[in-house]
């Protein structure tokens, strides 16, 4: 009988009130996920749909050199779309399902290792994390990578501590297969076997209780993972050598920015709740350092921070998504702080422990919900659903965009929203020479229009809407000022309009010529001169 069950008083199951609290916490997490999932799909998610439209031959061939993410999640999404309707919710159901499996397995793992209270706290920590809510509803491979890392870690523990040959073999097989799945979800996961090996060797050096044969088996398992991941490694090396635009946009993070993304991805990204979780991580690490699962988790967290920062020096890889898998270990450490290491001999002691657990959980819940709803909820980067609905609902309207990638995304958005192959309004996409987002090159089902041909391409429409994102600012490319027209702004995109079609006619006699600005960038906020003149010239917003 393991220690967790001994602490539970030799009870194998949960009491009714414990089951009720766990169910309430799980439902809260799912409810917050669904709240996030109700928003529009965003740029990268529509890109996932585009890739899932491709043949398996393209996804698993040299064609995917244009994309930084390996093909496993896209392939899974392609199969998923064969059996579900083409709706936003159906697309989001895939990561939500994977996230639910992860939370269920993590809860079971924590309960078996540490007991009921730590399992409850673990669910609460994931529920209150805005990064987790976003990633779990995000149609990308991050949530599958997080699940694979959890399974790989459980296999690693079984392989190291296994008492018979069969459990050891199953442990190494689980570790290796799950690590390979993680790598085929995201290229940065090639660092997981490195990080896991550092953690195991550090533990072996500290405690000297891991047999040399097990260490040799770990190295052999890593070789097998590397061979199985050969496709991902080759593609990544070729991309690095070619300086692919899709990976060159990442910049090394300053220390303050690195700390900010760690707060977002590994803690709760709040104020009081983050401080409380950080304290619980320290307490859990200190109280339970004699347990291998805790020691390895501590070493993994430290190694992850060091290895990723070192990798950034070679080529930046840290974004607001690439470290969230490590929350498996920070949450586990924080949850272990509530582990009742020994049963209290008297009723007063048991009540004191129960009150302490309740106080911590209630404090975390209140502070976390305040942080989540008032300060830290991740906003919608772009609302493509509102964009295409607005244009479709406006009689005699067209939508103007710049760059082929925006055209691909808009066609994907129209397909989901209107269930057709094309948008139910004229879509004019301007040619843009920028090499960024080259994953979309050749993917737009239409003709790219030169700036001097835009007026002719708009035809006899009466009003025009324009969509701007990043450097893809069509009005500025035509010498027009988006601040002269209504703007619906999001964090990473805006819909401008309605714009009278006359605005696209050549300047009248005596009017100054229009000067195109190909350096204008939408940054999600007005710049200084916008505040002075009341117009958005595009340089800062």
JSON list of C-alpha atoms in Angstrom, two decimals, residues 113-293:
[
{"chain": "A", "resi": 113, "resn": "UNK", "atom": "CA", "xyz": [1.19, 10.27, -4.62]},
{"chain": "A", "resi": 114, "resn": "UNK", "atom": "CA", "xyz": [0.07, 12.83, -2.05]},
{"chain": "A", "resi": 115, "resn": "UNK", "atom": "CA", "xyz": [-3.61, 12.43, -1.19]},
{"chain": "A", "resi": 116, "resn": "UNK", "atom": "CA", "xyz": [-6.88, 14.29, -1.59]},
{"chain": "A", "resi": 117, "resn": "UNK", "atom": "CA", "xyz": [-5.94, 17.85, -0.55]},
{"chain": "A", "resi": 118, "resn": "UNK", "atom": "CA", "xyz": [-2.96, 18.09, -2.93]},
{"chain": "A", "resi": 119, "resn": "UNK", "atom": "CA", "xyz": [-5.10, 16.71, -5.78]},
{"chain": "A", "resi": 120, "resn": "UNK", "atom": "CA", "xyz": [-7.76, 19.34, -5.08]},
{"chain": "A", "resi": 121, "resn": "UNK", "atom": "CA", "xyz": [-5.15, 22.09, -5.00]},
{"chain": "A", "resi": 122, "resn": "UNK", "atom": "CA", "xyz": [-3.65, 20.89, -8.28]},
{"chain": "A", "resi": 123, "resn": "UNK", "atom": "CA", "xyz": [-7.00, 21.15, -10.04]},
{"chain": "A", "resi": 124, "resn": "UNK", "atom": "CA", "xyz": [-7.52, 24.63, -8.62]},
{"chain": "A", "resi": 125, "resn": "UNK", "atom": "CA", "xyz": [-4.10, 25.81, -9.78]},
{"chain": "A", "resi": 126, "resn": "UNK", "atom": "CA", "xyz": [-4.71, 24.65, -13.35]},
{"chain": "A", "resi": 127, "resn": "UNK", "atom": "CA", "xyz": [-8.22, 26.12, -13.28]},
{"chain": "A", "resi": 128, "resn": "UNK", "atom": "CA", "xyz": [-6.97, 29.54, -12.14]},
{"chain": "A", "resi": 129, "resn": "UNK", "atom": "CA", "xyz": [-4.16, 29.74, -14.69]},
{"chain": "A", "resi": 130, "resn": "UNK", "atom": "CA", "xyz": [-5.07, 31.98, -17.66]},
{"chain": "A", "resi": 131, "resn": "UNK", "atom": "CA", "xyz": [-2.27, 30.37, -19.67]},
{"chain": "A", "resi": 132, "resn": "UNK", "atom": "CA", "xyz": [-3.75, 26.93, -19.05]},
{"chain": "A", "resi": 133, "resn": "UNK", "atom": "CA", "xyz": [-7.26, 28.05, -20.02]},
{"chain": "A", "resi": 134, "resn": "UNK", "atom": "CA", "xyz": [-5.90, 29.59, -23.21]},
{"chain": "A", "resi": 135, "resn": "UNK", "atom": "CA", "xyz": [-3.68, 26.63, -24.12]},
{"chain": "A", "resi": 136, "resn": "UNK", "atom": "CA", "xyz": [-6.42, 24.08, -23.42]},
{"chain": "A", "resi": 137, "resn": "UNK", "atom": "CA", "xyz": [-8.84, 25.82, -25.76]},
{"chain": "A", "resi": 138, "resn": "UNK", "atom": "CA", "xyz": [-6.13, 26.56, -28.34]},
{"chain": "A", "resi": 139, "resn": "UNK", "atom": "CA", "xyz": [-6.22, 24.60, -31.60]},
{"chain": "A", "resi": 140, "resn": "UNK", "atom": "CA", "xyz": [-2.48, 23.95, -31.55]},
{"chain": "A", "resi": 141, "resn": "UNK", "atom": "CA", "xyz": [-0.26, 21.14, -30.30]},
{"chain": "A", "resi": 142, "resn": "UNK", "atom": "CA", "xyz": [0.77, 22.66, -26.96]},
{"chain": "A", "resi": 143, "resn": "UNK", "atom": "CA", "xyz": [-1.86, 20.90, -24.86]},
{"chain": "A", "resi": 144, "resn": "UNK", "atom": "CA", "xyz": [-0.96, 17.53, -26.39]},
{"chain": "A", "resi": 145, "resn": "UNK", "atom": "CA", "xyz": [2.72, 18.18, -25.66]},
{"chain": "A", "resi": 146, "resn": "UNK", "atom": "CA", "xyz": [1.85, 18.94, -22.03]},
{"chain": "A", "resi": 147, "resn": "UNK", "atom": "CA", "xyz": [-0.09, 15.67, -21.76]},
{"chain": "A", "resi": 148, "resn": "UNK", "atom": "CA", "xyz": [2.77, 13.73, -23.39]},
{"chain": "A", "resi": 149, "resn": "UNK", "atom": "CA", "xyz": [5.32, 15.21, -20.96]},
{"chain": "A", "resi": 150, "resn": "UNK", "atom": "CA", "xyz": [3.17, 14.16, -17.98]},
{"chain": "A", "resi": 151, "resn": "UNK", "atom": "CA", "xyz": [2.94, 10.60, -19.30]},
{"chain": "A", "resi": 152, "resn": "UNK", "atom": "CA", "xyz": [6.64, 10.53, -20.13]},
{"chain": "A", "resi": 153, "resn": "UNK", "atom": "CA", "xyz": [7.45, 11.66, -16.58]},
{"chain": "A", "resi": 154, "resn": "UNK", "atom": "CA", "xyz": [5.30, 8.93, -15.03]},
{"chain": "A", "resi": 155, "resn": "UNK", "atom": "CA", "xyz": [7.10, 6.40, -17.22]},
{"chain": "A", "resi": 156, "resn": "UNK", "atom": "CA", "xyz": [10.46, 7.79, -16.11]},
{"chain": "A", "resi": 157, "resn": "UNK", "atom": "CA", "xyz": [9.52, 7.36, -12.45]},
{"chain": "A", "resi": 158, "resn": "UNK", "atom": "CA", "xyz": [8.36, 3.80, -13.05]},
{"chain": "A", "resi": 159, "resn": "UNK", "atom": "CA", "xyz": [11.54, 2.92, -14.93]},
{"chain": "A", "resi": 160, "resn": "UNK", "atom": "CA", "xyz": [13.83, 4.29, -12.23]},
{"chain": "A", "resi": 161, "resn": "UNK", "atom": "CA", "xyz": [11.97, 2.89, -9.23]},
{"chain": "A", "resi": 162, "resn": "UNK", "atom": "CA", "xyz": [10.57, -0.27, -10.81]},
{"chain": "A", "resi": 163, "resn": "UNK", "atom": "CA", "xyz": [11.03, -3.38, -8.68]},
{"chain": "A", "resi": 164, "resn": "UNK", "atom": "CA", "xyz": [10.76, -5.93, -11.46]},
{"chain": "A", "resi": 165, "resn": "UNK", "atom": "CA", "xyz": [11.96, -6.18, -15.02]},
{"chain": "A", "resi": 166, "resn": "UNK", "atom": "CA", "xyz": [8.48, -5.90, -16.51]},
{"chain": "A", "resi": 167, "resn": "UNK", "atom": "CA", "xyz": [7.64, -2.59, -14.77]},
{"chain": "A", "resi": 168, "resn": "UNK", "atom": "CA", "xyz": [11.03, -1.21, -15.75]},
{"chain": "A", "resi": 169, "resn": "UNK", "atom": "CA", "xyz": [10.53, -2.13, -19.43]},
{"chain": "A", "resi": 170, "resn": "UNK", "atom": "CA", "xyz": [7.04, -0.64, -19.45]},
{"chain": "A", "resi": 171, "resn": "UNK", "atom": "CA", "xyz": [8.40, 2.49, -17.77]},
{"chain": "A", "resi": 172, "resn": "UNK", "atom": "CA", "xyz": [11.12, 3.05, -20.37]},
{"chain": "A", "resi": 173, "resn": "UNK", "atom": "CA", "xyz": [8.70, 2.34, -23.20]},
{"chain": "A", "resi": 174, "resn": "UNK", "atom": "CA", "xyz": [6.22, 4.85, -21.78]},
{"chain": "A", "resi": 175, "resn": "UNK", "atom": "CA", "xyz": [8.93, 7.45, -21.26]},
{"chain": "A", "resi": 176, "resn": "UNK", "atom": "CA", "xyz": [10.30, 7.07, -24.78]},
{"chain": "A", "resi": 177, "resn": "UNK", "atom": "CA", "xyz": [7.03, 6.91, -26.70]},
{"chain": "A", "resi": 178, "resn": "UNK", "atom": "CA", "xyz": [5.50, 9.86, -24.84]},
{"chain": "A", "resi": 179, "resn": "UNK", "atom": "CA", "xyz": [8.69, 11.90, -25.27]},
{"chain": "A", "resi": 180, "resn": "UNK", "atom": "CA", "xyz": [8.56, 11.20, -29.01]},
{"chain": "A", "resi": 181, "resn": "UNK", "atom": "CA", "xyz": [4.92, 12.30, -29.16]},
{"chain": "A", "resi": 182, "resn": "UNK", "atom": "CA", "xyz": [5.84, 15.53, -27.37]},
{"chain": "A", "resi": 183, "resn": "UNK", "atom": "CA", "xyz": [8.64, 16.21, -29.85]},
{"chain": "A", "resi": 184, "resn": "UNK", "atom": "CA", "xyz": [6.29, 15.66, -32.80]},
{"chain": "A", "resi": 185, "resn": "UNK", "atom": "CA", "xyz": [3.93, 18.19, -31.19]},
{"chain": "A", "resi": 186, "resn": "UNK", "atom": "CA", "xyz": [6.49, 20.97, -30.85]},
{"chain": "A", "resi": 187, "resn": "UNK", "atom": "CA", "xyz": [10.13, 21.13, -31.89]},
{"chain": "A", "resi": 188, "resn": "UNK", "atom": "CA", "xyz": [11.30, 22.65, -28.59]},
{"chain": "A", "resi": 189, "resn": "UNK", "atom": "CA", "xyz": [10.35, 19.38, -26.91]},
{"chain": "A", "resi": 190, "resn": "UNK", "atom": "CA", "xyz": [13.61, 17.89, -28.23]},
{"chain": "A", "resi": 191, "resn": "UNK", "atom": "CA", "xyz": [14.97, 19.46, -25.05]},
{"chain": "A", "resi": 192, "resn": "UNK", "atom": "CA", "xyz": [12.76, 17.31, -22.80]},
{"chain": "A", "resi": 193, "resn": "UNK", "atom": "CA", "xyz": [15.02, 14.21, -22.84]},
{"chain": "A", "resi": 194, "resn": "UNK", "atom": "CA", "xyz": [17.99, 16.50, -22.14]},
{"chain": "A", "resi": 195, "resn": "UNK", "atom": "CA", "xyz": [16.20, 18.13, -19.20]},
{"chain": "A", "resi": 196, "resn": "UNK", "atom": "CA", "xyz": [14.94, 14.81, -17.84]},
{"chain": "A", "resi": 197, "resn": "UNK", "atom": "CA", "xyz": [18.44, 13.32, -18.05]},
{"chain": "A", "resi": 198, "resn": "UNK", "atom": "CA", "xyz": [19.96, 16.29, -16.21]},
{"chain": "A", "resi": 199, "resn": "UNK", "atom": "CA", "xyz": [17.36, 15.86, -13.47]},
{"chain": "A", "resi": 200, "resn": "UNK", "atom": "CA", "xyz": [17.93, 12.13, -13.10]},
{"chain": "A", "resi": 201, "resn": "UNK", "atom": "CA", "xyz": [21.72, 12.42, -13.01]},
{"chain": "A", "resi": 202, "resn": "UNK", "atom": "CA", "xyz": [21.47, 15.26, -10.49]},
{"chain": "A", "resi": 203, "resn": "UNK", "atom": "CA", "xyz": [19.28, 13.07, -8.30]},
{"chain": "A", "resi": 204, "resn": "UNK", "atom": "CA", "xyz": [21.64, 10.13, -8.70]},
{"chain": "A", "resi": 205, "resn": "UNK", "atom": "CA", "xyz": [24.60, 12.30, -7.68]},
{"chain": "A", "resi": 206, "resn": "UNK", "atom": "CA", "xyz": [22.73, 13.65, -4.67]},
{"chain": "A", "resi": 207, "resn": "UNK", "atom": "CA", "xyz": [21.20, 10.46, -3.29]},
{"chain": "A", "resi": 208, "resn": "UNK", "atom": "CA", "xyz": [23.34, 7.71, -4.85]},
{"chain": "A", "resi": 209, "resn": "UNK", "atom": "CA", "xyz": [20.33, 5.38, -4.91]},
{"chain": "A", "resi": 210, "resn": "UNK", "atom": "CA", "xyz": [19.89, 4.92, -8.67]},
{"chain": "A", "resi": 211, "resn": "UNK", "atom": "CA", "xyz": [21.62, 1.87, -10.09]},
{"chain": "A", "resi": 212, "resn": "UNK", "atom": "CA", "xyz": [24.17, 2.58, -12.85]},
{"chain": "A", "resi": 213, "resn": "UNK", "atom": "CA", "xyz": [22.26, 0.17, -15.07]},
{"chain": "A", "resi": 214, "resn": "UNK", "atom": "CA", "xyz": [19.19, 2.42, -14.86]},
{"chain": "A", "resi": 215, "resn": "UNK", "atom": "CA", "xyz": [21.26, 5.45, -15.87]},
{"chain": "A", "resi": 216, "resn": "UNK", "atom": "CA", "xyz": [22.62, 3.53, -18.84]},
{"chain": "A", "resi": 217, "resn": "UNK", "atom": "CA", "xyz": [19.08, 2.52, -19.78]},
{"chain": "A", "resi": 218, "resn": "UNK", "atom": "CA", "xyz": [18.03, 6.19, -19.66]},
{"chain": "A", "resi": 219, "resn": "UNK", "atom": "CA", "xyz": [20.78, 7.13, -22.09]},
{"chain": "A", "resi": 220, "resn": "UNK", "atom": "CA", "xyz": [19.78, 4.24, -24.37]},
{"chain": "A", "resi": 221, "resn": "UNK", "atom": "CA", "xyz": [16.14, 5.37, -24.22]},
{"chain": "A", "resi": 222, "resn": "UNK", "atom": "CA", "xyz": [17.22, 8.88, -25.21]},
{"chain": "A", "resi": 223, "resn": "UNK", "atom": "CA", "xyz": [19.10, 7.51, -28.23]},
{"chain": "A", "resi": 224, "resn": "UNK", "atom": "CA", "xyz": [15.93, 5.67, -29.26]},
{"chain": "A", "resi": 225, "resn": "UNK", "atom": "CA", "xyz": [13.90, 8.88, -28.87]},
{"chain": "A", "resi": 226, "resn": "UNK", "atom": "CA", "xyz": [16.42, 10.79, -30.99]},
{"chain": "A", "resi": 227, "resn": "UNK", "atom": "CA", "xyz": [16.23, 8.18, -33.73]},
{"chain": "A", "resi": 228, "resn": "UNK", "atom": "CA", "xyz": [12.43, 8.17, -33.63]},
{"chain": "A", "resi": 229, "resn": "UNK", "atom": "CA", "xyz": [12.46, 11.99, -33.81]},
{"chain": "A", "resi": 230, "resn": "UNK", "atom": "CA", "xyz": [14.97, 12.13, -36.66]},
{"chain": "A", "resi": 231, "resn": "UNK", "atom": "CA", "xyz": [12.43, 13.74, -39.02]},
{"chain": "A", "resi": 232, "resn": "UNK", "atom": "CA", "xyz": [11.76, 16.65, -36.64]},
{"chain": "A", "resi": 233, "resn": "UNK", "atom": "CA", "xyz": [15.46, 17.18, -35.94]},
{"chain": "A", "resi": 234, "resn": "UNK", "atom": "CA", "xyz": [16.40, 17.25, -39.64]},
{"chain": "A", "resi": 235, "resn": "UNK", "atom": "CA", "xyz": [13.62, 19.71, -40.52]},
{"chain": "A", "resi": 236, "resn": "UNK", "atom": "CA", "xyz": [14.59, 21.98, -37.61]},
{"chain": "A", "resi": 237, "resn": "UNK", "atom": "CA", "xyz": [18.28, 21.98, -38.60]},
{"chain": "A", "resi": 238, "resn": "UNK", "atom": "CA", "xyz": [17.43, 22.84, -42.22]},
{"chain": "A", "resi": 239, "resn": "UNK", "atom": "CA", "xyz": [15.18, 25.68, -41.07]},
{"chain": "A", "resi": 240, "resn": "UNK", "atom": "CA", "xyz": [17.91, 27.06, -38.84]},
{"chain": "A", "resi": 241, "resn": "UNK", "atom": "CA", "xyz": [20.43, 26.91, -41.66]},
{"chain": "A", "resi": 242, "resn": "UNK", "atom": "CA", "xyz": [18.04, 28.60, -44.09]},
{"chain": "A", "resi": 243, "resn": "UNK", "atom": "CA", "xyz": [17.07, 31.29, -41.54]},
{"chain": "A", "resi": 244, "resn": "UNK", "atom": "CA", "xyz": [13.40, 30.64, -42.23]},
{"chain": "A", "resi": 245, "resn": "UNK", "atom": "CA", "xyz": [11.28, 33.75, -41.69]},
{"chain": "A", "resi": 246, "resn": "UNK", "atom": "CA", "xyz": [8.81, 31.79, -39.60]},
{"chain": "A", "resi": 247, "resn": "UNK", "atom": "CA", "xyz": [11.39, 31.24, -36.87]},
{"chain": "A", "resi": 248, "resn": "UNK", "atom": "CA", "xyz": [13.38, 34.45, -37.23]},
{"chain": "A", "resi": 249, "resn": "UNK", "atom": "CA", "xyz": [10.60, 36.63, -35.81]},
{"chain": "A", "resi": 250, "resn": "UNK", "atom": "CA", "xyz": [11.34, 35.45, -32.26]},
{"chain": "A", "resi": 251, "resn": "UNK", "atom": "CA", "xyz": [13.71, 37.70, -30.33]},
{"chain": "A", "resi": 252, "resn": "UNK", "atom": "CA", "xyz": [15.72, 36.92, -27.18]},
{"chain": "A", "resi": 253, "resn": "UNK", "atom": "CA", "xyz": [13.79, 37.96, -24.08]},
{"chain": "A", "resi": 254, "resn": "UNK", "atom": "CA", "xyz": [15.21, 40.45, -21.64]},
{"chain": "A", "resi": 255, "resn": "UNK", "atom": "CA", "xyz": [15.36, 39.22, -18.07]},
{"chain": "A", "resi": 256, "resn": "UNK", "atom": "CA", "xyz": [12.22, 41.12, -17.05]},
{"chain": "A", "resi": 257, "resn": "UNK", "atom": "CA", "xyz": [10.31, 39.68, -20.03]},
{"chain": "A", "resi": 258, "resn": "UNK", "atom": "CA", "xyz": [11.60, 36.20, -19.24]},
{"chain": "A", "resi": 259, "resn": "UNK", "atom": "CA", "xyz": [10.35, 36.57, -15.69]},
{"chain": "A", "resi": 260, "resn": "UNK", "atom": "CA", "xyz": [6.99, 37.78, -16.99]},
{"chain": "A", "resi": 261, "resn": "UNK", "atom": "CA", "xyz": [6.50, 34.77, -19.28]},
{"chain": "A", "resi": 262, "resn": "UNK", "atom": "CA", "xyz": [7.53, 32.40, -16.47]},
{"chain": "A", "resi": 263, "resn": "UNK", "atom": "CA", "xyz": [4.91, 34.01, -14.26]},
{"chain": "A", "resi": 264, "resn": "UNK", "atom": "CA", "xyz": [2.33, 33.48, -17.00]},
{"chain": "A", "resi": 265, "resn": "UNK", "atom": "CA", "xyz": [3.21, 29.92, -17.96]},
{"chain": "A", "resi": 266, "resn": "UNK", "atom": "CA", "xyz": [4.46, 28.32, -14.74]},
{"chain": "A", "resi": 267, "resn": "UNK", "atom": "CA", "xyz": [2.44, 30.18, -12.08]},
{"chain": "A", "resi": 268, "resn": "UNK", "atom": "CA", "xyz": [-0.95, 31.93, -12.20]},
{"chain": "A", "resi": 269, "resn": "UNK", "atom": "CA", "xyz": [0.11, 35.26, -13.76]},
{"chain": "A", "resi": 270, "resn": "UNK", "atom": "CA", "xyz": [-1.59, 37.16, -10.96]},
{"chain": "A", "resi": 271, "resn": "UNK", "atom": "CA", "xyz": [-0.48, 39.15, -7.95]},
{"chain": "A", "resi": 272, "resn": "UNK", "atom": "CA", "xyz": [-1.56, 37.59, -4.67]},
{"chain": "A", "resi": 273, "resn": "UNK", "atom": "CA", "xyz": [-2.33, 34.21, -6.27]},
{"chain": "A", "resi": 274, "resn": "UNK", "atom": "CA", "xyz": [1.09, 34.08, -7.93]},
{"chain": "A", "resi": 275, "resn": "UNK", "atom": "CA", "xyz": [2.89, 34.93, -4.70]},
{"chain": "A", "resi": 276, "resn": "UNK", "atom": "CA", "xyz": [0.85, 32.28, -2.89]},
{"chain": "A", "resi": 277, "resn": "UNK", "atom": "CA", "xyz": [1.58, 29.63, -5.51]},
{"chain": "A", "resi": 278, "resn": "UNK", "atom": "CA", "xyz": [5.29, 30.48, -5.52]},
{"chain": "A", "resi": 279, "resn": "UNK", "atom": "CA", "xyz": [5.36, 30.12, -1.75]},
{"chain": "A", "resi": 280, "resn": "UNK", "atom": "CA", "xyz": [3.59, 26.76, -2.00]},
{"chain": "A", "resi": 281, "resn": "UNK", "atom": "CA", "xyz": [6.17, 25.59, -4.57]},
{"chain": "A", "resi": 282, "resn": "UNK", "atom": "CA", "xyz": [8.96, 26.40, -2.14]},
{"chain": "A", "resi": 283, "resn": "UNK", "atom": "CA", "xyz": [7.15, 24.80, 0.81]},
{"chain": "A", "resi": 284, "resn": "UNK", "atom": "CA", "xyz": [6.31, 21.66, -1.14]},
{"chain": "A", "resi": 285, "resn": "UNK", "atom": "CA", "xyz": [9.88, 21.32, -2.39]},
{"chain": "A", "resi": 286, "resn": "UNK", "atom": "CA", "xyz": [11.30, 21.74, 1.13]},
{"chain": "A", "resi": 287, "resn": "UNK", "atom": "CA", "xyz": [8.82, 19.48, 2.96]},
{"chain": "A", "resi": 288, "resn": "UNK", "atom": "CA", "xyz": [8.93, 16.59, 0.50]},
{"chain": "A", "resi": 289, "resn": "UNK", "atom": "CA", "xyz": [12.45, 16.72, -0.88]},
{"chain": "A", "resi": 290, "resn": "UNK", "atom": "CA", "xyz": [13.05, 13.22, 0.42]},
{"chain": "A", "resi": 291, "resn": "UNK", "atom": "CA", "xyz": [10.61, 11.89, -2.24]},
{"chain": "A", "resi": 292, "resn": "UNK", "atom": "CA", "xyz": [12.05, 11.24, -5.68]},
{"chain": "A", "resi": 293, "resn": "UNK", "atom": "CA", "xyz": [9.03, 12.64, -7.51]}
]
